[in-house]
């Protein structure tokens, strides 16, 4: 809980720098779409190895455009397409904050990648992801945090709780701070799709409310879309700079403008 508070204090003043979303999409071309696959190590590799590795392991930018295009092909609303394109941009912090977040990501822990989340400040569900490591959670030894409610009020709603600090949590607040005008369902997709214990297993009933129930189907559908796209893109080729620029200029810039996401953002 204290770690999340410290990260919010550090990053939610949005003082890292200025960039447009299309600039940030360019930055994440240097990150792998599947971060738990071998991708960036140069030791012992030849130029031919690099070619094979790059062609079989797409970048995060490629995955983002593929997901957006899949949403478009399936006839999903334009704001879902935009969310699909932008939801992973929290990883851009490694470019804006190389001596802290970037170095930490290389050596210890990369908080920017999308991994399963949970609510902090209360007892984790019994079936929580990676529950075998719950004994390492110091909050479980603190009576303030080790009950079903923890520090929260009954049915306070997910909007009023703290989640694990991830790139998508940062991205949610970044879009809010920079006055994006996405529907609330779109913001919910970005913040909650990692919270599988809630939208898959209906945990956290002590703190969730009717507003959360209203957006749950949208979040679950978005997570399912993301899973499908990630599975089919494991071995795909990277999109080129020209291909990404063409997609942006011909389609996505207009959606970004519609939802006030085309301007220079504070990160």
PDB file of C-alpha atoms in Angstrom:
ATOM      1  CA  UNK A   1       0.000   0.000   0.000  1.00  0.00           C
ATOM      2  CA  UNK A   2       2.765   2.425   0.931  1.00  0.00           C
ATOM      3  CA  UNK A   3       4.651   1.561  -2.271  1.00  0.00           C
ATOM      4  CA  UNK A   4       1.621   2.453  -4.398  1.00  0.00           C
ATOM      5  CA  UNK A   5       1.229   5.739  -2.540  1.00  0.00           C
ATOM      6  CA  UNK A   6       4.887   6.579  -3.142  1.00  0.00           C
ATOM      7  CA  UNK A   7       4.650   5.798  -6.872  1.00  0.00           C
ATOM      8  CA  UNK A   8       1.495   7.876  -7.231  1.00  0.00           C
ATOM      9  CA  UNK A   9       3.258  10.756  -5.502  1.00  0.00           C
ATOM     10  CA  UNK A  10       6.238  10.440  -7.849  1.00  0.00           C
ATOM     11  CA  UNK A  11       4.473  10.000 -11.176  1.00  0.00           C
ATOM     12  CA  UNK A  12       1.030  11.571 -10.956  1.00  0.00           C
ATOM     13  CA  UNK A  13       2.392  15.116 -11.006  1.00  0.00           C
ATOM     14  CA  UNK A  14       3.143  14.448 -14.708  1.00  0.00           C
ATOM     15  CA  UNK A  15       6.439  16.304 -14.785  1.00  0.00           C
ATOM     16  CA  UNK A  16       8.525  13.817 -16.794  1.00  0.00           C
ATOM     17  CA  UNK A  17       8.171  15.653 -20.103  1.00  0.00           C
ATOM     18  CA  UNK A  18       5.917  16.493 -23.030  1.00  0.00           C
ATOM     19  CA  UNK A  19       4.989  14.270 -25.977  1.00  0.00           C
ATOM     20  CA  UNK A  20       2.115  13.432 -28.270  1.00  0.00           C
ATOM     21  CA  UNK A  21       0.612   9.968 -28.231  1.00  0.00           C
ATOM     22  CA  UNK A  22       1.963   9.186 -31.697  1.00  0.00           C
ATOM     23  CA  UNK A  23       5.459  10.080 -30.443  1.00  0.00           C
ATOM     24  CA  UNK A  24       4.978   7.689 -27.541  1.00  0.00           C
ATOM     25  CA  UNK A  25       3.834   4.970 -29.940  1.00  0.00           C
ATOM     26  CA  UNK A  26       7.153   5.436 -31.720  1.00  0.00           C
ATOM     27  CA  UNK A  27       9.029   4.955 -28.453  1.00  0.00           C
ATOM     28  CA  UNK A  28       7.369   1.651 -27.614  1.00  0.00           C
ATOM     29  CA  UNK A  29       8.587   0.209 -30.914  1.00  0.00           C
ATOM     30  CA  UNK A  30      11.770  -0.574 -28.952  1.00  0.00           C
ATOM     31  CA  UNK A  31       9.917  -2.759 -26.425  1.00  0.00           C
ATOM     32  CA  UNK A  32       8.724  -6.343 -26.980  1.00  0.00           C
ATOM     33  CA  UNK A  33       5.038  -7.122 -27.237  1.00  0.00           C
ATOM     34  CA  UNK A  34       5.639 -10.246 -25.150  1.00  0.00           C
ATOM     35  CA  UNK A  35       8.076  -9.129 -22.424  1.00  0.00           C
ATOM     36  CA  UNK A  36       8.515 -12.592 -20.934  1.00  0.00           C
ATOM     37  CA  UNK A  37       9.940 -13.896 -24.203  1.00  0.00           C
ATOM     38  CA  UNK A  38      13.646 -13.456 -24.912  1.00  0.00           C
ATOM     39  CA  UNK A  39      13.981 -10.387 -27.105  1.00  0.00           C
ATOM     40  CA  UNK A  40      16.650  -7.817 -26.334  1.00  0.00           C
ATOM     41  CA  UNK A  41      19.744  -9.687 -25.188  1.00  0.00           C
ATOM     42  CA  UNK A  42      22.628  -9.309 -27.645  1.00  0.00           C
ATOM     43  CA  UNK A  43      25.009 -11.792 -26.041  1.00  0.00           C
ATOM     44  CA  UNK A  44      26.100 -14.497 -28.440  1.00  0.00           C
ATOM     45  CA  UNK A  45      23.789 -13.457 -31.247  1.00  0.00           C
ATOM     46  CA  UNK A  46      24.675 -12.931 -34.887  1.00  0.00           C
ATOM     47  CA  UNK A  47      23.050 -10.510 -37.319  1.00  0.00           C
ATOM     48  CA  UNK A  48      21.017 -13.424 -38.689  1.00  0.00           C
ATOM     49  CA  UNK A  49      19.808 -14.218 -35.168  1.00  0.00           C
ATOM     50  CA  UNK A  50      18.677 -10.616 -34.768  1.00  0.00           C
ATOM     51  CA  UNK A  51      16.654 -10.843 -37.958  1.00  0.00           C
ATOM     52  CA  UNK A  52      14.923 -14.022 -36.855  1.00  0.00           C
ATOM     53  CA  UNK A  53      14.257 -12.715 -33.367  1.00  0.00           C
ATOM     54  CA  UNK A  54      12.875  -9.403 -34.602  1.00  0.00           C
ATOM     55  CA  UNK A  55      10.658 -11.029 -37.204  1.00  0.00           C
ATOM     56  CA  UNK A  56       9.231 -13.618 -34.777  1.00  0.00           C
ATOM     57  CA  UNK A  57       8.737 -11.320 -31.801  1.00  0.00           C
ATOM     58  CA  UNK A  58       6.803  -8.149 -32.618  1.00  0.00           C
ATOM     59  CA  UNK A  59       7.230  -4.835 -30.907  1.00  0.00           C
ATOM     60  CA  UNK A  60       4.701  -3.388 -28.502  1.00  0.00           C
ATOM     61  CA  UNK A  61       3.850  -0.751 -31.114  1.00  0.00           C
ATOM     62  CA  UNK A  62       2.993  -3.457 -33.644  1.00  0.00           C
ATOM     63  CA  UNK A  63       0.821  -5.278 -31.117  1.00  0.00           C
ATOM     64  CA  UNK A  64      -0.995  -2.021 -30.287  1.00  0.00           C
ATOM     65  CA  UNK A  65      -1.820  -1.304 -33.926  1.00  0.00           C
ATOM     66  CA  UNK A  66      -2.853  -4.929 -34.545  1.00  0.00           C
ATOM     67  CA  UNK A  67      -5.201  -4.804 -31.581  1.00  0.00           C
ATOM     68  CA  UNK A  68      -6.694  -1.504 -32.729  1.00  0.00           C
ATOM     69  CA  UNK A  69      -7.135  -2.844 -36.254  1.00  0.00           C
ATOM     70  CA  UNK A  70      -8.791  -5.999 -34.905  1.00  0.00           C
ATOM     71  CA  UNK A  71     -11.244  -3.877 -32.941  1.00  0.00           C
ATOM     72  CA  UNK A  72     -11.896  -1.897 -36.126  1.00  0.00           C
ATOM     73  CA  UNK A  73     -12.447  -5.045 -38.221  1.00  0.00           C
ATOM     74  CA  UNK A  74     -14.863  -6.403 -35.629  1.00  0.00           C
ATOM     75  CA  UNK A  75     -16.937  -3.233 -35.843  1.00  0.00           C
ATOM     76  CA  UNK A  76     -16.275  -2.072 -32.301  1.00  0.00           C
ATOM     77  CA  UNK A  77     -16.834   1.639 -31.512  1.00  0.00           C
ATOM     78  CA  UNK A  78     -14.102   4.086 -32.454  1.00  0.00           C
ATOM     79  CA  UNK A  79     -13.291   4.790 -28.803  1.00  0.00           C
ATOM     80  CA  UNK A  80     -12.597   1.081 -28.243  1.00  0.00           C
ATOM     81  CA  UNK A  81     -10.207   1.182 -31.205  1.00  0.00           C
ATOM     82  CA  UNK A  82      -8.427   4.153 -29.624  1.00  0.00           C
ATOM     83  CA  UNK A  83      -8.222   2.467 -26.221  1.00  0.00           C
ATOM     84  CA  UNK A  84      -6.786  -0.634 -27.895  1.00  0.00           C
ATOM     85  CA  UNK A  85      -4.112   1.507 -29.537  1.00  0.00           C
ATOM     86  CA  UNK A  86      -3.147   3.528 -26.460  1.00  0.00           C
ATOM     87  CA  UNK A  87      -3.612   1.329 -23.418  1.00  0.00           C
ATOM     88  CA  UNK A  88      -0.003   0.037 -23.331  1.00  0.00           C
ATOM     89  CA  UNK A  89       1.650   3.468 -23.590  1.00  0.00           C
ATOM     90  CA  UNK A  90       2.575   3.484 -19.909  1.00  0.00           C
ATOM     91  CA  UNK A  91       5.754   1.716 -20.993  1.00  0.00           C
ATOM     92  CA  UNK A  92       6.859   5.016 -22.534  1.00  0.00           C
ATOM     93  CA  UNK A  93       7.843   6.095 -19.014  1.00  0.00           C
ATOM     94  CA  UNK A  94      11.014   4.023 -19.457  1.00  0.00           C
ATOM     95  CA  UNK A  95      12.034   6.451 -22.198  1.00  0.00           C
ATOM     96  CA  UNK A  96      11.057   9.575 -20.274  1.00  0.00           C
ATOM     97  CA  UNK A  97      12.585   8.376 -16.999  1.00  0.00           C
ATOM     98  CA  UNK A  98      15.577   6.270 -18.086  1.00  0.00           C
ATOM     99  CA  UNK A  99      17.750   6.633 -14.983  1.00  0.00           C
ATOM    100  CA  UNK A 100      15.017   5.479 -12.610  1.00  0.00           C
ATOM    101  CA  UNK A 101      12.233   3.505 -14.257  1.00  0.00           C
ATOM    102  CA  UNK A 102      14.353   2.398 -17.221  1.00  0.00           C
ATOM    103  CA  UNK A 103      17.277   1.123 -15.163  1.00  0.00           C
ATOM    104  CA  UNK A 104      14.931  -0.561 -12.684  1.00  0.00           C
ATOM    105  CA  UNK A 105      13.095  -2.290 -15.532  1.00  0.00           C
ATOM    106  CA  UNK A 106      16.379  -3.671 -16.870  1.00  0.00           C
ATOM    107  CA  UNK A 107      17.697  -4.937 -13.546  1.00  0.00           C
ATOM    108  CA  UNK A 108      15.003  -5.442 -10.898  1.00  0.00           C
ATOM    109  CA  UNK A 109      11.342  -4.864 -11.651  1.00  0.00           C
ATOM    110  CA  UNK A 110       9.456  -3.394 -14.589  1.00  0.00           C
ATOM    111  CA  UNK A 111       6.239  -1.894 -13.225  1.00  0.00           C
ATOM    112  CA  UNK A 112       5.245  -0.530 -16.639  1.00  0.00           C
ATOM    113  CA  UNK A 113       4.368  -3.873 -18.248  1.00  0.00           C
ATOM    114  CA  UNK A 114       0.824  -5.227 -18.195  1.00  0.00           C
ATOM    115  CA  UNK A 115       0.537  -8.007 -15.633  1.00  0.00           C
ATOM    116  CA  UNK A 116      -2.396  -9.046 -13.490  1.00  0.00           C
ATOM    117  CA  UNK A 117      -3.407  -6.447 -10.924  1.00  0.00           C
ATOM    118  CA  UNK A 118      -5.233  -6.383  -7.597  1.00  0.00           C
ATOM    119  CA  UNK A 119      -6.639  -3.901  -5.130  1.00  0.00           C
ATOM    120  CA  UNK A 120      -4.176  -2.812  -2.438  1.00  0.00           C
ATOM    121  CA  UNK A 121      -5.240  -1.677   1.020  1.00  0.00           C
ATOM    122  CA  UNK A 122      -7.397  -4.753   1.685  1.00  0.00           C
ATOM    123  CA  UNK A 123      -7.035  -8.520   1.866  1.00  0.00           C
ATOM    124  CA  UNK A 124      -6.333 -10.103  -1.534  1.00  0.00           C
ATOM    125  CA  UNK A 125      -8.841 -12.700  -2.729  1.00  0.00           C
ATOM    126  CA  UNK A 126      -8.020 -16.312  -1.970  1.00  0.00           C
ATOM    127  CA  UNK A 127      -7.760 -17.051  -5.689  1.00  0.00           C
ATOM    128  CA  UNK A 128      -5.646 -13.961  -6.413  1.00  0.00           C
ATOM    129  CA  UNK A 129      -3.100 -14.277  -9.205  1.00  0.00           C
ATOM    130  CA  UNK A 130       0.301 -15.417  -7.887  1.00  0.00           C
ATOM    131  CA  UNK A 131      -1.302 -16.253  -4.525  1.00  0.00           C
ATOM    132  CA  UNK A 132       1.647 -18.517  -3.780  1.00  0.00           C
ATOM    133  CA  UNK A 133       3.663 -15.360  -3.107  1.00  0.00           C
ATOM    134  CA  UNK A 134       1.157 -13.751  -0.757  1.00  0.00           C
ATOM    135  CA  UNK A 135       3.407 -14.492   2.236  1.00  0.00           C
ATOM    136  CA  UNK A 136       5.782 -11.821   0.891  1.00  0.00           C
ATOM    137  CA  UNK A 137       3.087  -9.156   1.174  1.00  0.00           C
ATOM    138  CA  UNK A 138       3.855  -7.132   4.299  1.00  0.00           C
ATOM    139  CA  UNK A 139       0.350  -5.622   4.278  1.00  0.00           C
ATOM    140  CA  UNK A 140      -1.049  -8.972   5.431  1.00  0.00           C
ATOM    141  CA  UNK A 141       0.690  -8.430   8.762  1.00  0.00           C
ATOM    142  CA  UNK A 142      -1.040  -5.069   9.266  1.00  0.00           C
ATOM    143  CA  UNK A 143      -4.567  -5.084  10.691  1.00  0.00           C
ATOM    144  CA  UNK A 144      -5.398  -1.961   8.649  1.00  0.00           C
ATOM    145  CA  UNK A 145      -5.025  -3.889   5.394  1.00  0.00           C
ATOM    146  CA  UNK A 146      -5.721  -7.585   6.052  1.00  0.00           C
ATOM    147  CA  UNK A 147      -9.534  -7.622   6.059  1.00  0.00           C
ATOM    148  CA  UNK A 148     -11.977  -7.764   3.140  1.00  0.00           C
ATOM    149  CA  UNK A 149     -12.631  -4.031   3.519  1.00  0.00           C
ATOM    150  CA  UNK A 150      -9.209  -2.917   4.694  1.00  0.00           C
ATOM    151  CA  UNK A 151      -8.992   0.872   4.501  1.00  0.00           C
ATOM    152  CA  UNK A 152     -12.161   1.178   2.384  1.00  0.00           C
ATOM    153  CA  UNK A 153     -15.845   1.708   3.050  1.00  0.00           C
ATOM    154  CA  UNK A 154     -18.450  -0.881   2.004  1.00  0.00           C
ATOM    155  CA  UNK A 155     -19.400  -0.606  -1.673  1.00  0.00           C
ATOM    156  CA  UNK A 156     -17.161   2.441  -2.136  1.00  0.00           C
ATOM    157  CA  UNK A 157     -16.558   1.460  -5.774  1.00  0.00           C
ATOM    158  CA  UNK A 158     -13.364   0.641  -7.638  1.00  0.00           C
ATOM    159  CA  UNK A 159     -13.006   4.276  -8.651  1.00  0.00           C
ATOM    160  CA  UNK A 160     -12.164   5.027  -5.014  1.00  0.00           C
ATOM    161  CA  UNK A 161      -9.601   2.310  -4.344  1.00  0.00           C
ATOM    162  CA  UNK A 162      -5.903   1.957  -5.072  1.00  0.00           C
ATOM    163  CA  UNK A 163      -4.711  -0.695  -7.497  1.00  0.00           C
ATOM    164  CA  UNK A 164      -1.244  -2.120  -7.945  1.00  0.00           C
ATOM    165  CA  UNK A 165       1.027   0.370  -9.676  1.00  0.00           C
ATOM    166  CA  UNK A 166       1.276  -0.623 -13.352  1.00  0.00           C
ATOM    167  CA  UNK A 167       1.743   1.064 -16.703  1.00  0.00           C
ATOM    168  CA  UNK A 168      -1.996   0.865 -17.365  1.00  0.00           C
ATOM    169  CA  UNK A 169      -2.790   2.465 -14.000  1.00  0.00           C
ATOM    170  CA  UNK A 170      -0.433   5.300 -14.938  1.00  0.00           C
ATOM    171  CA  UNK A 171      -2.009   5.546 -18.404  1.00  0.00           C
ATOM    172  CA  UNK A 172      -5.500   5.853 -16.924  1.00  0.00           C
ATOM    173  CA  UNK A 173      -4.471   8.847 -14.843  1.00  0.00           C
ATOM    174  CA  UNK A 174      -2.407  10.321 -17.679  1.00  0.00           C
ATOM    175  CA  UNK A 175      -5.445  10.438 -19.965  1.00  0.00           C
ATOM    176  CA  UNK A 176      -7.588  11.916 -17.194  1.00  0.00           C
ATOM    177  CA  UNK A 177      -4.956  14.554 -16.394  1.00  0.00           C
ATOM    178  CA  UNK A 178      -4.648  15.576 -20.042  1.00  0.00           C
ATOM    179  CA  UNK A 179      -8.429  15.944 -20.440  1.00  0.00           C
ATOM    180  CA  UNK A 180      -9.126  13.022 -22.763  1.00  0.00           C
ATOM    181  CA  UNK A 181     -12.869  12.731 -23.350  1.00  0.00           C
ATOM    182  CA  UNK A 182     -13.253   8.980 -23.702  1.00  0.00           C
ATOM    183  CA  UNK A 183     -16.493   7.428 -22.422  1.00  0.00           C
ATOM    184  CA  UNK A 184     -16.221   6.177 -18.852  1.00  0.00           C
ATOM    185  CA  UNK A 185     -16.389   2.630 -20.198  1.00  0.00           C
ATOM    186  CA  UNK A 186     -13.174   3.339 -22.105  1.00  0.00           C
ATOM    187  CA  UNK A 187     -11.397   4.605 -19.003  1.00  0.00           C
ATOM    188  CA  UNK A 188     -12.647   1.536 -17.130  1.00  0.00           C
ATOM    189  CA  UNK A 189     -11.209  -0.757 -19.809  1.00  0.00           C
ATOM    190  CA  UNK A 190      -7.766   0.785 -19.394  1.00  0.00           C
ATOM    191  CA  UNK A 191      -7.730   0.676 -15.605  1.00  0.00           C
ATOM    192  CA  UNK A 192      -9.531  -2.579 -14.840  1.00  0.00           C
ATOM    193  CA  UNK A 193      -8.746  -5.095 -17.603  1.00  0.00           C
ATOM    194  CA  UNK A 194      -5.779  -6.310 -15.536  1.00  0.00           C
ATOM    195  CA  UNK A 195      -8.061  -6.839 -12.529  1.00  0.00           C
ATOM    196  CA  UNK A 196      -9.082 -10.345 -13.520  1.00  0.00           C
ATOM    197  CA  UNK A 197     -10.067 -11.341  -9.995  1.00  0.00           C
ATOM    198  CA  UNK A 198     -12.909  -8.842 -10.328  1.00  0.00           C
ATOM    199  CA  UNK A 199     -14.157  -9.152 -13.917  1.00  0.00           C
ATOM    200  CA  UNK A 200     -13.486 -12.900 -14.278  1.00  0.00           C
ATOM    201  CA  UNK A 201     -14.160 -14.223 -10.780  1.00  0.00           C
ATOM    202  CA  UNK A 202     -16.363 -11.491  -9.274  1.00  0.00           C
ATOM    203  CA  UNK A 203     -14.143 -10.919  -6.257  1.00  0.00           C
ATOM    204  CA  UNK A 204     -14.062  -7.710  -4.166  1.00  0.00           C
ATOM    205  CA  UNK A 205     -17.813  -7.786  -3.562  1.00  0.00           C
ATOM    206  CA  UNK A 206     -17.316  -5.924  -0.268  1.00  0.00           C
ATOM    207  CA  UNK A 207     -16.047  -2.809  -2.034  1.00  0.00           C
ATOM    208  CA  UNK A 208     -17.558  -2.845  -5.525  1.00  0.00           C
ATOM    209  CA  UNK A 209     -20.863  -1.198  -6.379  1.00  0.00           C
ATOM    210  CA  UNK A 210     -23.481  -0.835  -9.125  1.00  0.00           C
ATOM    211  CA  UNK A 211     -21.286   1.478 -11.207  1.00  0.00           C
ATOM    212  CA  UNK A 212     -18.635  -1.234 -11.332  1.00  0.00           C
ATOM    213  CA  UNK A 213     -21.217  -3.815 -12.383  1.00  0.00           C
ATOM    214  CA  UNK A 214     -22.283  -1.530 -15.242  1.00  0.00           C
ATOM    215  CA  UNK A 215     -18.794  -1.353 -16.768  1.00  0.00           C
ATOM    216  CA  UNK A 216     -17.748  -4.950 -16.049  1.00  0.00           C
ATOM    217  CA  UNK A 217     -18.997  -6.381 -19.383  1.00  0.00           C
ATOM    218  CA  UNK A 218     -17.015  -3.760 -21.322  1.00  0.00           C
ATOM    219  CA  UNK A 219     -13.860  -4.515 -19.332  1.00  0.00           C
ATOM    220  CA  UNK A 220     -14.246  -8.275 -19.726  1.00  0.00           C
ATOM    221  CA  UNK A 221     -14.805  -7.948 -23.476  1.00  0.00           C
ATOM    222  CA  UNK A 222     -11.744  -5.747 -23.841  1.00  0.00           C
ATOM    223  CA  UNK A 223      -9.593  -8.205 -21.911  1.00  0.00           C
ATOM    224  CA  UNK A 224     -10.857 -11.052 -24.108  1.00  0.00           C
ATOM    225  CA  UNK A 225     -10.020  -9.039 -27.238  1.00  0.00           C
ATOM    226  CA  UNK A 226      -6.533  -8.381 -25.937  1.00  0.00           C
ATOM    227  CA  UNK A 227      -5.955 -12.044 -25.154  1.00  0.00           C
ATOM    228  CA  UNK A 228      -7.049 -13.114 -28.647  1.00  0.00           C
ATOM    229  CA  UNK A 229      -4.807 -10.571 -30.321  1.00  0.00           C
ATOM    230  CA  UNK A 230      -1.788 -11.428 -28.214  1.00  0.00           C
ATOM    231  CA  UNK A 231      -2.142 -15.119 -29.040  1.00  0.00           C
ATOM    232  CA  UNK A 232      -2.373 -14.545 -32.778  1.00  0.00           C
ATOM    233  CA  UNK A 233       0.486 -12.011 -32.847  1.00  0.00           C
ATOM    234  CA  UNK A 234       3.218 -14.051 -31.155  1.00  0.00           C
ATOM    235  CA  UNK A 235       4.944 -14.865 -34.441  1.00  0.00           C
ATOM    236  CA  UNK A 236       3.856 -11.941 -36.608  1.00  0.00           C
ATOM    237  CA  UNK A 237       6.201  -9.530 -38.387  1.00  0.00           C
ATOM    238  CA  UNK A 238       6.669  -5.989 -37.176  1.00  0.00           C
ATOM    239  CA  UNK A 239       4.826  -3.172 -38.863  1.00  0.00           C
ATOM    240  CA  UNK A 240       7.168  -0.625 -40.427  1.00  0.00           C
ATOM    241  CA  UNK A 241       7.311   3.058 -39.540  1.00  0.00           C
ATOM    242  CA  UNK A 242       5.561   3.859 -42.811  1.00  0.00           C
ATOM    243  CA  UNK A 243       2.786   1.354 -42.149  1.00  0.00           C
ATOM    244  CA  UNK A 244       2.168   2.734 -38.664  1.00  0.00           C
ATOM    245  CA  UNK A 245       2.208   6.325 -39.946  1.00  0.00           C
ATOM    246  CA  UNK A 246      -0.289   5.461 -42.664  1.00  0.00           C
ATOM    247  CA  UNK A 247      -2.664   3.840 -40.179  1.00  0.00           C
ATOM    248  CA  UNK A 248      -2.375   6.803 -37.821  1.00  0.00           C
ATOM    249  CA  UNK A 249      -2.829   9.502 -40.449  1.00  0.00           C
ATOM    250  CA  UNK A 250      -5.611   7.764 -42.358  1.00  0.00           C
ATOM    251  CA  UNK A 251      -7.711   6.700 -39.384  1.00  0.00           C
ATOM    252  CA  UNK A 252      -6.549   6.958 -35.787  1.00  0.00           C
ATOM    253  CA  UNK A 253      -5.579  10.624 -35.693  1.00  0.00           C
ATOM    254  CA  UNK A 254      -9.211  11.485 -36.426  1.00  0.00           C
ATOM    255  CA  UNK A 255     -10.424   9.366 -33.521  1.00  0.00           C
ATOM    256  CA  UNK A 256      -7.736  10.845 -31.278  1.00  0.00           C
ATOM    257  CA  UNK A 257      -8.899  14.337 -32.214  1.00  0.00           C
ATOM    258  CA  UNK A 258     -12.531  13.419 -31.523  1.00  0.00           C
ATOM    259  CA  UNK A 259     -11.639  12.371 -27.964  1.00  0.00           C
ATOM    260  CA  UNK A 260      -9.158  15.210 -27.291  1.00  0.00           C
ATOM    261  CA  UNK A 261      -6.107  12.955 -27.508  1.00  0.00           C
ATOM    262  CA  UNK A 262      -4.231  14.521 -30.421  1.00  0.00           C
ATOM    263  CA  UNK A 263      -2.478  17.317 -28.520  1.00  0.00           C
ATOM    264  CA  UNK A 264       0.860  17.363 -26.652  1.00  0.00           C
ATOM    265  CA  UNK A 265       0.438  15.522 -23.365  1.00  0.00           C
ATOM    266  CA  UNK A 266       2.188  16.099 -20.042  1.00  0.00           C
ATOM    267  CA  UNK A 267       3.756  12.832 -18.907  1.00  0.00           C
TER     268      UNK A 267
END
